[in-house]
CSV table of C-alpha atoms in Angstrom, one decimal:
chain,number,residue,atom,x,y,z
H,6,UNK,CA,101.2,-191.2,52.8
H,7,UNK,CA,102.5,-187.7,52.7
H,8,UNK,CA,100.6,-185.0,54.6
H,9,UNK,CA,101.7,-182.5,52.0
H,10,UNK,CA,100.1,-184.5,49.2
H,11,UNK,CA,96.7,-184.8,50.9
H,12,UNK,CA,96.7,-181.1,51.8
H,13,UNK,CA,97.7,-180.2,48.2
H,14,UNK,CA,95.0,-182.5,46.8
H,15,UNK,CA,92.3,-180.9,49.0
H,16,UNK,CA,93.3,-177.4,48.0
H,17,UNK,CA,93.4,-178.4,44.3
H,18,UNK,CA,90.0,-180.3,44.4
H,19,UNK,CA,88.2,-177.5,46.2
H,20,UNK,CA,89.5,-175.0,43.7
H,21,UNK,CA,88.7,-177.4,40.8
H,22,UNK,CA,85.1,-177.9,41.9
H,23,UNK,CA,84.7,-174.3,43.2
H,24,UNK,CA,83.5,-175.4,46.6
H,25,UNK,CA,85.0,-176.4,49.9
H,26,UNK,CA,85.7,-180.0,50.7
H,27,UNK,CA,87.0,-181.8,53.8
H,28,UNK,CA,89.0,-185.0,53.7
H,29,UNK,CA,87.6,-188.2,55.2
H,30,UNK,CA,90.4,-190.5,54.0
H,31,UNK,CA,93.4,-190.6,51.7
H,32,UNK,CA,94.9,-194.0,51.3
H,33,UNK,CA,97.6,-195.3,49.0
H,34,UNK,CA,97.0,-198.6,47.4
H,35,UNK,CA,99.8,-201.2,47.3
H,36,UNK,CA,101.0,-202.5,44.0
H,37,UNK,CA,101.0,-201.1,40.5
H,38,UNK,CA,104.5,-199.8,40.3
H,39,UNK,CA,103.9,-197.5,37.3
H,40,UNK,CA,101.7,-195.1,39.2
H,41,UNK,CA,101.1,-194.1,42.8
H,42,UNK,CA,97.4,-194.8,43.3
H,43,UNK,CA,95.3,-193.3,46.1
H,44,UNK,CA,91.7,-194.0,47.2
H,45,UNK,CA,90.2,-190.7,48.5
H,46,UNK,CA,87.0,-189.9,50.2
H,47,UNK,CA,86.0,-186.2,50.5
H,48,UNK,CA,82.8,-184.5,51.6
H,49,UNK,CA,81.4,-181.1,50.9
H,50,UNK,CA,79.6,-178.7,53.3
H,51,UNK,CA,76.3,-180.5,52.9
H,52,UNK,CA,78.0,-183.8,53.9
H,53,UNK,CA,77.8,-185.3,50.4
H,54,UNK,CA,80.6,-187.8,50.1
H,55,UNK,CA,82.6,-188.3,46.9
H,56,UNK,CA,84.8,-191.4,46.4
H,57,UNK,CA,87.7,-190.7,44.1
H,58,UNK,CA,90.8,-192.4,42.7
H,59,UNK,CA,94.0,-190.4,42.1
H,60,UNK,CA,96.7,-191.8,39.8
H,61,UNK,CA,100.0,-190.0,40.3
H,62,UNK,CA,103.1,-190.4,38.1
H,63,UNK,CA,106.1,-191.6,40.0
H,64,UNK,CA,109.5,-190.0,39.7
H,65,UNK,CA,110.7,-193.4,38.8
H,66,UNK,CA,108.2,-195.9,37.6
H,67,UNK,CA,108.4,-199.4,36.2
H,68,UNK,CA,107.7,-198.2,32.7
H,69,UNK,CA,107.7,-194.6,31.8
H,70,UNK,CA,104.2,-193.7,30.4
H,71,UNK,CA,102.4,-190.4,30.1
H,72,UNK,CA,99.3,-189.6,32.0
H,73,UNK,CA,97.8,-188.4,28.7
H,74,UNK,CA,98.0,-191.9,27.2
H,75,UNK,CA,96.0,-193.4,30.0
H,76,UNK,CA,93.5,-190.5,30.0
H,77,UNK,CA,92.9,-190.7,26.3
H,78,UNK,CA,92.4,-194.5,26.5
H,79,UNK,CA,89.9,-194.1,29.3
H,80,UNK,CA,88.2,-191.3,27.2
H,81,UNK,CA,87.9,-193.7,24.2
H,82,UNK,CA,85.8,-196.1,26.3
H,83,UNK,CA,83.6,-193.7,28.3
H,84,UNK,CA,79.9,-194.8,28.0
H,85,UNK,CA,80.8,-197.9,26.0
H,86,UNK,CA,80.4,-201.7,26.5
H,87,UNK,CA,83.8,-201.6,28.2
H,88,UNK,CA,83.3,-200.5,31.8
H,89,UNK,CA,85.8,-197.9,32.8
H,90,UNK,CA,85.8,-195.2,35.6
H,91,UNK,CA,84.3,-191.8,34.9
H,92,UNK,CA,87.1,-189.3,34.4
H,93,UNK,CA,87.2,-186.1,36.3
H,94,UNK,CA,90.5,-184.3,35.5
H,95,UNK,CA,94.0,-184.8,34.2
H,96,UNK,CA,97.2,-182.7,34.5
H,97,UNK,CA,100.6,-183.2,32.9
H,98,UNK,CA,102.1,-180.5,35.1
H,99,UNK,CA,103.9,-180.8,38.4
H,100,UNK,CA,102.5,-177.5,39.7
H,101,UNK,CA,99.3,-178.8,41.3
H,102,UNK,CA,100.2,-182.1,43.1
H,103,UNK,CA,103.9,-182.3,42.5
H,104,UNK,CA,103.6,-184.7,39.6
H,105,UNK,CA,101.3,-185.3,36.6
H,106,UNK,CA,98.1,-187.0,37.7
H,107,UNK,CA,94.7,-188.3,36.6
H,108,UNK,CA,91.6,-188.2,38.8
H,109,UNK,CA,88.6,-190.5,38.4
H,110,UNK,CA,85.4,-191.5,40.3
H,111,UNK,CA,85.9,-194.7,42.3
H,112,UNK,CA,84.1,-197.7,40.9
H,113,UNK,CA,82.5,-200.3,43.1
H,114,UNK,CA,84.4,-203.6,43.3
H,115,UNK,CA,87.7,-205.1,44.2
H,116,UNK,CA,90.8,-206.1,42.3
H,117,UNK,CA,92.4,-209.5,42.9
H,118,UNK,CA,96.1,-210.6,42.9
H,119,UNK,CA,96.9,-212.2,39.5
H,120,UNK,CA,99.1,-214.8,41.3
H,121,UNK,CA,96.5,-216.3,43.6
H,122,UNK,CA,94.9,-219.4,42.2
H,123,UNK,CA,91.1,-219.7,42.2
H,124,UNK,CA,90.8,-216.1,43.4
H,125,UNK,CA,87.5,-215.6,41.4
H,126,UNK,CA,85.8,-218.8,42.7
H,127,UNK,CA,82.8,-219.3,42.8
H,128,UNK,CA,82.2,-216.8,40.1
H,129,UNK,CA,84.9,-217.7,37.6
H,130,UNK,CA,82.5,-218.8,34.9
H,131,UNK,CA,80.4,-215.6,35.0
H,132,UNK,CA,83.5,-213.4,35.3
H,133,UNK,CA,85.3,-215.3,32.6
H,134,UNK,CA,82.6,-214.8,30.1
H,135,UNK,CA,82.7,-211.1,30.8
H,136,UNK,CA,86.4,-210.9,30.9
H,137,UNK,CA,86.9,-212.4,27.4
H,138,UNK,CA,83.9,-210.7,25.9
H,139,UNK,CA,85.0,-207.3,27.1
H,140,UNK,CA,88.4,-207.9,25.5
H,141,UNK,CA,86.5,-208.6,22.3
H,142,UNK,CA,84.6,-205.4,22.7
H,143,UNK,CA,87.9,-203.5,23.1
H,144,UNK,CA,89.2,-205.1,19.9
H,145,UNK,CA,86.2,-204.1,17.8
H,146,UNK,CA,85.6,-200.7,19.2
H,147,UNK,CA,85.8,-197.9,16.6
H,148,UNK,CA,88.0,-195.3,18.2
H,149,UNK,CA,87.0,-191.6,18.1
H,150,UNK,CA,88.8,-189.9,15.3
H,151,UNK,CA,90.6,-187.3,17.4
H,152,UNK,CA,91.8,-189.9,19.9
H,153,UNK,CA,92.8,-192.2,17.0
H,154,UNK,CA,94.9,-189.3,15.5
H,155,UNK,CA,96.6,-188.7,18.9
H,156,UNK,CA,97.7,-192.3,19.1
H,157,UNK,CA,98.5,-193.1,15.4
H,158,UNK,CA,101.0,-190.2,15.3
H,159,UNK,CA,103.4,-192.3,17.3
H,160,UNK,CA,103.0,-195.6,15.4
H,161,UNK,CA,105.3,-196.9,12.7
H,162,UNK,CA,103.9,-199.9,11.0
H,163,UNK,CA,104.1,-202.9,11.0
H,164,UNK,CA,102.6,-202.9,14.5
H,165,UNK,CA,104.4,-206.1,15.6
H,166,UNK,CA,107.8,-204.6,14.7
H,167,UNK,CA,107.0,-201.3,16.4
H,168,UNK,CA,106.1,-203.1,19.6
H,169,UNK,CA,108.9,-205.6,19.5
H,170,UNK,CA,111.5,-202.9,18.8
H,171,UNK,CA,110.2,-200.8,21.7
H,172,UNK,CA,110.4,-203.6,24.3
H,173,UNK,CA,113.7,-205.0,23.1
H,174,UNK,CA,115.2,-201.5,23.4
H,175,UNK,CA,114.1,-201.4,27.1
H,176,UNK,CA,115.6,-204.9,27.6
H,177,UNK,CA,119.0,-203.9,26.2
H,178,UNK,CA,119.1,-200.6,28.1
H,179,UNK,CA,118.1,-202.0,31.5
H,180,UNK,CA,119.5,-205.5,31.6
H,181,UNK,CA,121.9,-206.2,34.4
H,182,UNK,CA,123.5,-209.1,32.5
H,183,UNK,CA,122.8,-211.1,29.4
H,184,UNK,CA,120.0,-213.6,29.6
H,185,UNK,CA,120.4,-216.3,26.8
H,186,UNK,CA,116.8,-217.6,27.0
H,187,UNK,CA,115.4,-214.1,26.4
H,188,UNK,CA,117.8,-213.3,23.6
H,189,UNK,CA,116.9,-216.6,21.9
H,190,UNK,CA,113.2,-215.7,22.3
H,191,UNK,CA,113.8,-212.3,20.8
H,192,UNK,CA,115.6,-213.8,17.8
H,193,UNK,CA,112.8,-216.3,17.2
H,194,UNK,CA,110.3,-213.4,17.1
H,195,UNK,CA,112.2,-211.4,14.6
H,196,UNK,CA,112.8,-214.4,12.4
H,197,UNK,CA,109.1,-215.5,12.4
H,198,UNK,CA,107.0,-212.4,12.2
H,199,UNK,CA,103.2,-212.5,12.2
H,200,UNK,CA,101.0,-211.2,9.4
H,201,UNK,CA,100.1,-207.6,9.8
H,202,UNK,CA,96.6,-207.3,11.2
H,203,UNK,CA,93.7,-206.1,9.0
H,204,UNK,CA,92.1,-204.5,12.1
H,205,UNK,CA,93.7,-201.6,13.9
H,206,UNK,CA,92.4,-201.7,17.5
H,207,UNK,CA,93.0,-199.9,20.7
H,208,UNK,CA,95.3,-202.2,22.6
H,209,UNK,CA,94.9,-202.0,26.4
H,210,UNK,CA,98.5,-203.1,26.8
H,211,UNK,CA,98.1,-204.8,30.2
H,212,UNK,CA,94.7,-206.6,30.0
H,213,UNK,CA,94.9,-209.4,32.5
H,214,UNK,CA,93.6,-210.8,35.7
H,215,UNK,CA,94.2,-208.4,38.5
H,216,UNK,CA,93.6,-205.4,36.3
H,217,UNK,CA,89.9,-205.4,36.5
H,218,UNK,CA,87.4,-204.7,39.3
H,219,UNK,CA,84.7,-207.1,40.2
H,220,UNK,CA,81.8,-207.3,42.6
H,221,UNK,CA,80.7,-210.9,43.1
H,222,UNK,CA,79.9,-212.1,39.6
H,223,UNK,CA,80.1,-208.9,37.7
H,224,UNK,CA,83.1,-207.1,36.2
H,225,UNK,CA,82.7,-203.4,37.2
H,226,UNK,CA,85.7,-201.8,35.6
H,227,UNK,CA,88.8,-202.3,33.4
H,228,UNK,CA,91.7,-200.5,34.9
H,229,UNK,CA,95.4,-199.6,34.2
H,230,UNK,CA,95.4,-198.4,30.7
H,231,UNK,CA,98.8,-196.6,30.9
H,232,UNK,CA,100.3,-198.8,28.2
H,233,UNK,CA,97.5,-198.4,25.8
H,234,UNK,CA,98.3,-197.9,22.1
H,235,UNK,CA,96.9,-198.7,18.6
H,236,UNK,CA,97.9,-202.1,17.2
H,237,UNK,CA,97.0,-205.7,16.5
H,238,UNK,CA,94.1,-206.9,18.7
H,239,UNK,CA,95.9,-210.3,19.1
H,240,UNK,CA,98.5,-208.5,21.2
H,241,UNK,CA,96.0,-208.0,24.1
H,242,UNK,CA,94.7,-211.6,23.6
H,243,UNK,CA,98.3,-213.0,23.8
H,244,UNK,CA,99.0,-211.0,27.0
H,245,UNK,CA,95.8,-212.0,28.7
H,246,UNK,CA,96.2,-215.7,27.8
H,247,UNK,CA,99.8,-215.8,29.1
H,248,UNK,CA,100.3,-218.7,31.5
H,249,UNK,CA,101.9,-216.3,34.0
H,250,UNK,CA,98.4,-215.2,35.0
H,251,UNK,CA,97.4,-218.8,35.8
H,252,UNK,CA,100.7,-220.4,36.6
H,253,UNK,CA,99.1,-223.0,38.9
H,254,UNK,CA,96.3,-223.9,36.5
H,255,UNK,CA,97.7,-223.2,33.0
H,256,UNK,CA,94.7,-224.6,31.1
H,257,UNK,CA,92.5,-221.9,32.6
H,258,UNK,CA,93.9,-218.6,31.5
H,259,UNK,CA,93.5,-215.8,34.2
H,260,UNK,CA,92.1,-218.6,36.5
H,261,UNK,CA,88.8,-218.1,34.7
H,262,UNK,CA,87.6,-220.3,31.7
H,263,UNK,CA,89.2,-223.0,29.7
H,264,UNK,CA,91.4,-221.6,27.0
H,265,UNK,CA,89.2,-222.9,24.1
H,266,UNK,CA,86.1,-221.3,25.7
H,267,UNK,CA,87.9,-218.1,26.1
H,268,UNK,CA,89.0,-217.9,22.5
H,269,UNK,CA,85.5,-218.7,21.3
H,270,UNK,CA,84.0,-215.9,23.3
H,271,UNK,CA,86.6,-213.5,22.1
H,272,UNK,CA,86.2,-214.4,18.4
H,273,UNK,CA,82.4,-214.1,18.7
H,274,UNK,CA,82.5,-210.7,20.4
H,275,UNK,CA,85.3,-209.2,18.3
H,276,UNK,CA,84.1,-210.6,15.0
H,277,UNK,CA,87.8,-211.5,14.3
H,278,UNK,CA,88.8,-215.0,13.5
H,279,UNK,CA,92.1,-216.0,15.2
H,280,UNK,CA,95.1,-217.1,13.1
H,281,UNK,CA,96.7,-219.7,15.4
H,282,UNK,CA,100.3,-219.0,14.2
H,283,UNK,CA,99.9,-215.2,14.7
H,284,UNK,CA,98.4,-215.8,18.1
H,285,UNK,CA,101.4,-218.0,19.0
H,286,UNK,CA,103.7,-215.2,18.0
H,287,UNK,CA,101.8,-212.7,20.2
H,288,UNK,CA,101.9,-215.1,23.1
H,289,UNK,CA,105.7,-215.4,22.9
H,290,UNK,CA,105.9,-211.6,22.4
H,291,UNK,CA,103.9,-211.3,25.7
H,292,UNK,CA,106.6,-213.2,27.5
H,293,UNK,CA,109.3,-211.0,26.0
H,294,UNK,CA,107.4,-207.8,26.8
H,295,UNK,CA,106.9,-209.1,30.3
H,296,UNK,CA,110.6,-209.7,30.7
H,297,UNK,CA,111.2,-206.1,29.6
H,298,UNK,CA,108.9,-204.9,32.4
H,299,UNK,CA,110.5,-207.1,35.0
H,300,UNK,CA,114.0,-206.3,33.9
H,301,UNK,CA,113.2,-202.6,34.1
H,302,UNK,CA,111.9,-203.2,37.6
H,303,UNK,CA,115.0,-205.0,38.6
H,304,UNK,CA,117.1,-202.2,37.2
H,305,UNK,CA,115.2,-199.6,39.2
H,306,UNK,CA,115.7,-201.6,42.4
H,307,UNK,CA,119.4,-202.4,41.8
H,308,UNK,CA,120.2,-198.8,41.0
H,309,UNK,CA,118.4,-197.6,44.1
H,310,UNK,CA,116.1,-195.3,42.1
H,311,UNK,CA,113.1,-197.1,43.5
H,312,UNK,CA,113.5,-199.7,46.2
H,313,UNK,CA,109.8,-200.5,46.5
H,314,UNK,CA,109.8,-204.3,47.2
H,315,UNK,CA,107.4,-204.7,44.3
H,316,UNK,CA,110.3,-204.0,41.9
H,317,UNK,CA,112.4,-206.8,43.5
H,318,UNK,CA,109.4,-209.1,43.5
H,319,UNK,CA,108.8,-208.4,39.8
H,320,UNK,CA,112.3,-209.0,38.8
H,321,UNK,CA,112.4,-212.3,40.7
H,322,UNK,CA,109.1,-214.1,40.5
H,323,UNK,CA,107.3,-213.0,37.2
H,324,UNK,CA,110.7,-212.7,35.6
H,325,UNK,CA,111.4,-216.4,36.3
H,326,UNK,CA,108.0,-217.4,35.0
H,327,UNK,CA,108.2,-215.5,31.7
H,328,UNK,CA,111.6,-217.0,31.1
H,329,UNK,CA,110.2,-220.5,31.5
H,330,UNK,CA,107.4,-219.7,29.1
H,331,UNK,CA,109.9,-218.5,26.5
H,332,UNK,CA,111.9,-221.7,27.0
H,333,UNK,CA,108.9,-223.9,26.7
H,334,UNK,CA,107.9,-222.1,23.4
H,335,UNK,CA,111.4,-222.4,22.0
H,336,UNK,CA,111.4,-226.1,22.8
H,337,UNK,CA,108.0,-226.6,21.1
H,338,UNK,CA,109.2,-224.8,18.0
H,339,UNK,CA,112.3,-227.0,17.4
G,17,UNK,CA,129.2,-222.3,66.4
G,18,UNK,CA,127.3,-219.2,65.4
G,19,UNK,CA,123.9,-219.3,63.7
G,20,UNK,CA,124.2,-219.1,59.9
G,21,UNK,CA,123.3,-216.0,57.9
G,22,UNK,CA,120.4,-217.8,56.3
G,23,UNK,CA,118.9,-218.8,59.7
G,24,UNK,CA,119.2,-215.1,60.8
G,25,UNK,CA,117.4,-214.0,57.6
G,26,UNK,CA,114.7,-216.7,58.0
G,27,UNK,CA,113.9,-215.6,61.5
G,28,UNK,CA,113.9,-211.9,60.5
G,29,UNK,CA,111.4,-212.7,57.8
G,30,UNK,CA,109.2,-214.7,60.2
G,31,UNK,CA,109.3,-211.8,62.6
G,32,UNK,CA,108.4,-209.2,59.9
G,33,UNK,CA,105.5,-211.3,58.5
G,34,UNK,CA,104.0,-212.7,61.7
G,35,UNK,CA,104.9,-210.1,64.3
G,36,UNK,CA,105.4,-206.6,63.0
G,37,UNK,CA,103.3,-206.5,59.8
G,38,UNK,CA,100.0,-207.2,61.7
G,39,UNK,CA,100.7,-204.2,64.0
G,40,UNK,CA,100.5,-201.7,61.1
G,41,UNK,CA,97.2,-200.1,60.4
G,42,UNK,CA,98.1,-198.3,57.1
G,43,UNK,CA,97.2,-200.9,54.4
G,44,UNK,CA,99.9,-199.7,52.0
G,45,UNK,CA,102.7,-199.8,54.6
G,46,UNK,CA,101.5,-203.2,55.9
G,47,UNK,CA,101.6,-204.7,52.4
G,48,UNK,CA,105.0,-203.2,51.7
G,49,UNK,CA,106.4,-204.6,54.9
G,50,UNK,CA,104.8,-208.0,54.2
G,51,UNK,CA,106.5,-208.1,50.8
G,52,UNK,CA,109.8,-207.4,52.3
G,53,UNK,CA,109.2,-210.3,54.7
G,54,UNK,CA,108.5,-212.6,51.8
G,55,UNK,CA,111.5,-211.4,49.8
G,56,UNK,CA,113.9,-211.9,52.8
G,57,UNK,CA,112.4,-215.4,53.2
G,58,UNK,CA,113.3,-216.2,49.6
G,59,UNK,CA,116.8,-214.8,50.0
G,60,UNK,CA,117.3,-217.0,53.1
G,61,UNK,CA,116.2,-220.1,51.3
G,62,UNK,CA,118.4,-219.4,48.3
G,63,UNK,CA,121.5,-218.1,50.1
G,64,UNK,CA,123.0,-221.5,50.9
G,65,UNK,CA,123.0,-222.6,47.2
G,66,UNK,CA,124.1,-219.4,45.6
G,67,UNK,CA,127.8,-220.1,45.3
G,68,UNK,CA,127.5,-223.8,44.4
G,69,UNK,CA,124.8,-223.1,41.8
G,70,UNK,CA,127.0,-220.5,40.1
G,71,UNK,CA,130.0,-222.9,40.0
G,72,UNK,CA,127.8,-225.6,38.6
G,73,UNK,CA,126.3,-223.3,35.9
G,74,UNK,CA,129.8,-222.1,34.9
G,75,UNK,CA,131.1,-225.7,34.7
G,76,UNK,CA,128.1,-226.8,32.6
G,77,UNK,CA,128.5,-223.8,30.1
G,78,UNK,CA,132.2,-224.5,29.7
G,79,UNK,CA,131.5,-228.2,29.0
G,80,UNK,CA,128.8,-227.2,26.5
G,81,UNK,CA,131.1,-224.7,24.7
G,82,UNK,CA,133.8,-227.3,24.5
G,83,UNK,CA,131.4,-229.6,22.6
G,84,UNK,CA,129.6,-227.0,20.5
G,85,UNK,CA,132.0,-224.2,19.8
G,86,UNK,CA,135.4,-223.5,18.4
G,87,UNK,CA,136.4,-221.5,21.4
G,88,UNK,CA,139.9,-222.6,22.4
G,89,UNK,CA,140.6,-224.6,25.6
G,90,UNK,CA,143.0,-221.8,26.6
G,91,UNK,CA,140.3,-219.2,26.4
G,92,UNK,CA,137.9,-221.4,28.4
G,93,UNK,CA,140.5,-222.3,31.0
G,94,UNK,CA,140.4,-218.7,32.4
G,95,UNK,CA,136.9,-219.6,33.7
G,96,UNK,CA,138.1,-222.7,35.6
G,97,UNK,CA,136.5,-223.4,38.9
G,98,UNK,CA,139.1,-222.6,41.5
G,99,UNK,CA,138.8,-222.7,45.3
G,100,UNK,CA,140.3,-219.2,45.7
G,101,UNK,CA,137.7,-217.4,43.6
G,102,UNK,CA,135.2,-215.2,45.3
G,103,UNK,CA,131.4,-215.4,44.5
G,104,UNK,CA,131.9,-212.0,42.7
G,105,UNK,CA,134.5,-213.5,40.5
G,106,UNK,CA,132.3,-216.5,39.7
G,107,UNK,CA,129.5,-214.0,38.8
G,108,UNK,CA,131.9,-212.1,36.5
G,109,UNK,CA,132.9,-215.4,34.8
G,110,UNK,CA,129.3,-216.3,34.5
G,111,UNK,CA,128.5,-213.1,32.6
G,112,UNK,CA,131.3,-213.8,30.2
G,113,UNK,CA,130.3,-217.4,29.7
G,114,UNK,CA,126.6,-216.6,29.2
G,115,UNK,CA,127.6,-214.1,26.5
G,116,UNK,CA,129.7,-216.7,24.8
G,117,UNK,CA,127.0,-219.3,25.0
G,118,UNK,CA,124.4,-216.8,23.6
G,119,UNK,CA,126.6,-216.1,20.6
G,120,UNK,CA,127.1,-219.7,19.9
G,121,UNK,CA,123.3,-220.5,20.4
G,122,UNK,CA,122.5,-217.6,17.9
G,123,UNK,CA,124.6,-219.4,15.3
G,124,UNK,CA,122.8,-222.7,16.0
G,125,UNK,CA,119.4,-220.9,15.7
G,126,UNK,CA,120.6,-219.7,12.3
G,127,UNK,CA,121.7,-223.1,11.2
G,128,UNK,CA,118.6,-224.7,12.6
G,129,UNK,CA,120.2,-228.0,13.5
G,130,UNK,CA,117.6,-229.7,15.7
G,131,UNK,CA,119.9,-231.7,17.9
G,132,UNK,CA,122.1,-228.8,18.7
G,133,UNK,CA,119.1,-226.6,19.3
G,134,UNK,CA,117.7,-229.2,21.8
G,135,UNK,CA,121.1,-229.5,23.6
G,136,UNK,CA,121.3,-225.7,23.9
G,137,UNK,CA,117.7,-225.5,25.2
G,138,UNK,CA,118.5,-228.4,27.7
G,139,UNK,CA,121.4,-226.4,29.0
G,140,UNK,CA,119.3,-223.2,29.4
G,141,UNK,CA,116.6,-225.2,31.2
G,142,UNK,CA,119.1,-226.6,33.7
G,143,UNK,CA,120.5,-223.1,34.2
G,144,UNK,CA,117.0,-221.7,34.8
G,145,UNK,CA,115.9,-224.5,37.1
G,146,UNK,CA,118.9,-223.8,39.3
G,147,UNK,CA,118.3,-220.1,39.4
G,148,UNK,CA,114.6,-219.7,39.6
G,149,UNK,CA,112.8,-218.7,42.8
G,150,UNK,CA,109.3,-218.8,41.3
G,151,UNK,CA,108.9,-222.4,42.7
G,152,UNK,CA,108.6,-220.7,46.1
G,153,UNK,CA,105.5,-218.8,45.1
G,154,UNK,CA,103.2,-221.4,46.8
G,155,UNK,CA,105.1,-221.0,50.0
G,156,UNK,CA,104.8,-217.2,49.8
G,157,UNK,CA,101.1,-217.5,49.3
G,158,UNK,CA,100.9,-219.7,52.5
G,159,UNK,CA,102.8,-217.0,54.4
G,160,UNK,CA,100.3,-214.4,53.1
G,161,UNK,CA,97.4,-216.5,54.2
């Protein structure tokens, strides 16, 4: 952790709150290559402690996203059925902390690794019911008009094409070499498009195990909204169901509930009935999008722009798994 | 005889994971070093097979292209497996062969011939099986534990 950053933060926060604070701790959290995330504890002159989370943009991140996107997405779900941290401040300038940032109150709970089997035991049923029903809540949430306007400005319909074009562009810009499995998967998606959704939802963009906080049997927060956008609610469902998040127990997506139970909960909460073919498309799309993220990570690592080992890990392990998922899907569709 | 490179890497990984990482108090730095240990471990385990896997993949693609494409023998012969080629040369050949395979498989996808599709997918699966490191994920989790 840089001493400069903690000092700059203390000066900024004291100025922002118009009172003096002292720093108790300032710790960087490992993982999450799109942002540098810090857990901070400060106290004021009356010894009142505040627990904060700072999300700082990286010079080079896995996927370039703006702080404003994440901030607006969190704003859309403040005081809703979707638990999110309370926002404190956001800046898109470098002047305060050297990079754009977002500041939130810390929520109680812990996040798990998405690659560890049975990580949620013995609370997988309770957490699973909440996990899939919160996703249904996201799908059906009516988005505040101003926030909707900010997001819709960037969207060209149909949503599926907009998303697919975006990730394919990243793949072709960042690929180190040609990957035939991935190219075949991309062609399959373009040739067999889904129906355009009747519902326009806020799509979290990275809703999965590992991106929520939980305390025993309760989900306390949904995190990491930096890839949020408007679109087809099946996109989040396809991503959350991806076998990559339950590789050693594929019938239990996210290592939580059985797939059929998960889908029932989501349909009931969202009031959306699932078209199987469309969901299959979004599940294959999830693997292609995943590949774009892992390829981008590999490119960062190979070029030396960001040699955080998480970039090499992403390119190797999840990259392998998503390729295998694409291959399995292609084989099923012969 | 000197110890092999993969043995050196294997021992370095063990030292990082079991000896040095536990000494670090800062959670972020500790996790980062632990990840390096795991990645070096994977590299050590895959190092021995890197060259032979690449040769085998190139050979398999050439055979597949002979059967499924109109690419001339002369053109394919430039990618022949020769003892004096370096691993970088095999890698360059591999990139060209993958590109040729992809173009041919695109045509097969357009035609939709099920047998050819299956044979193409079988080749991609054997290529993937040989390259993948994700089968080591269980071992990495044990190391973390």
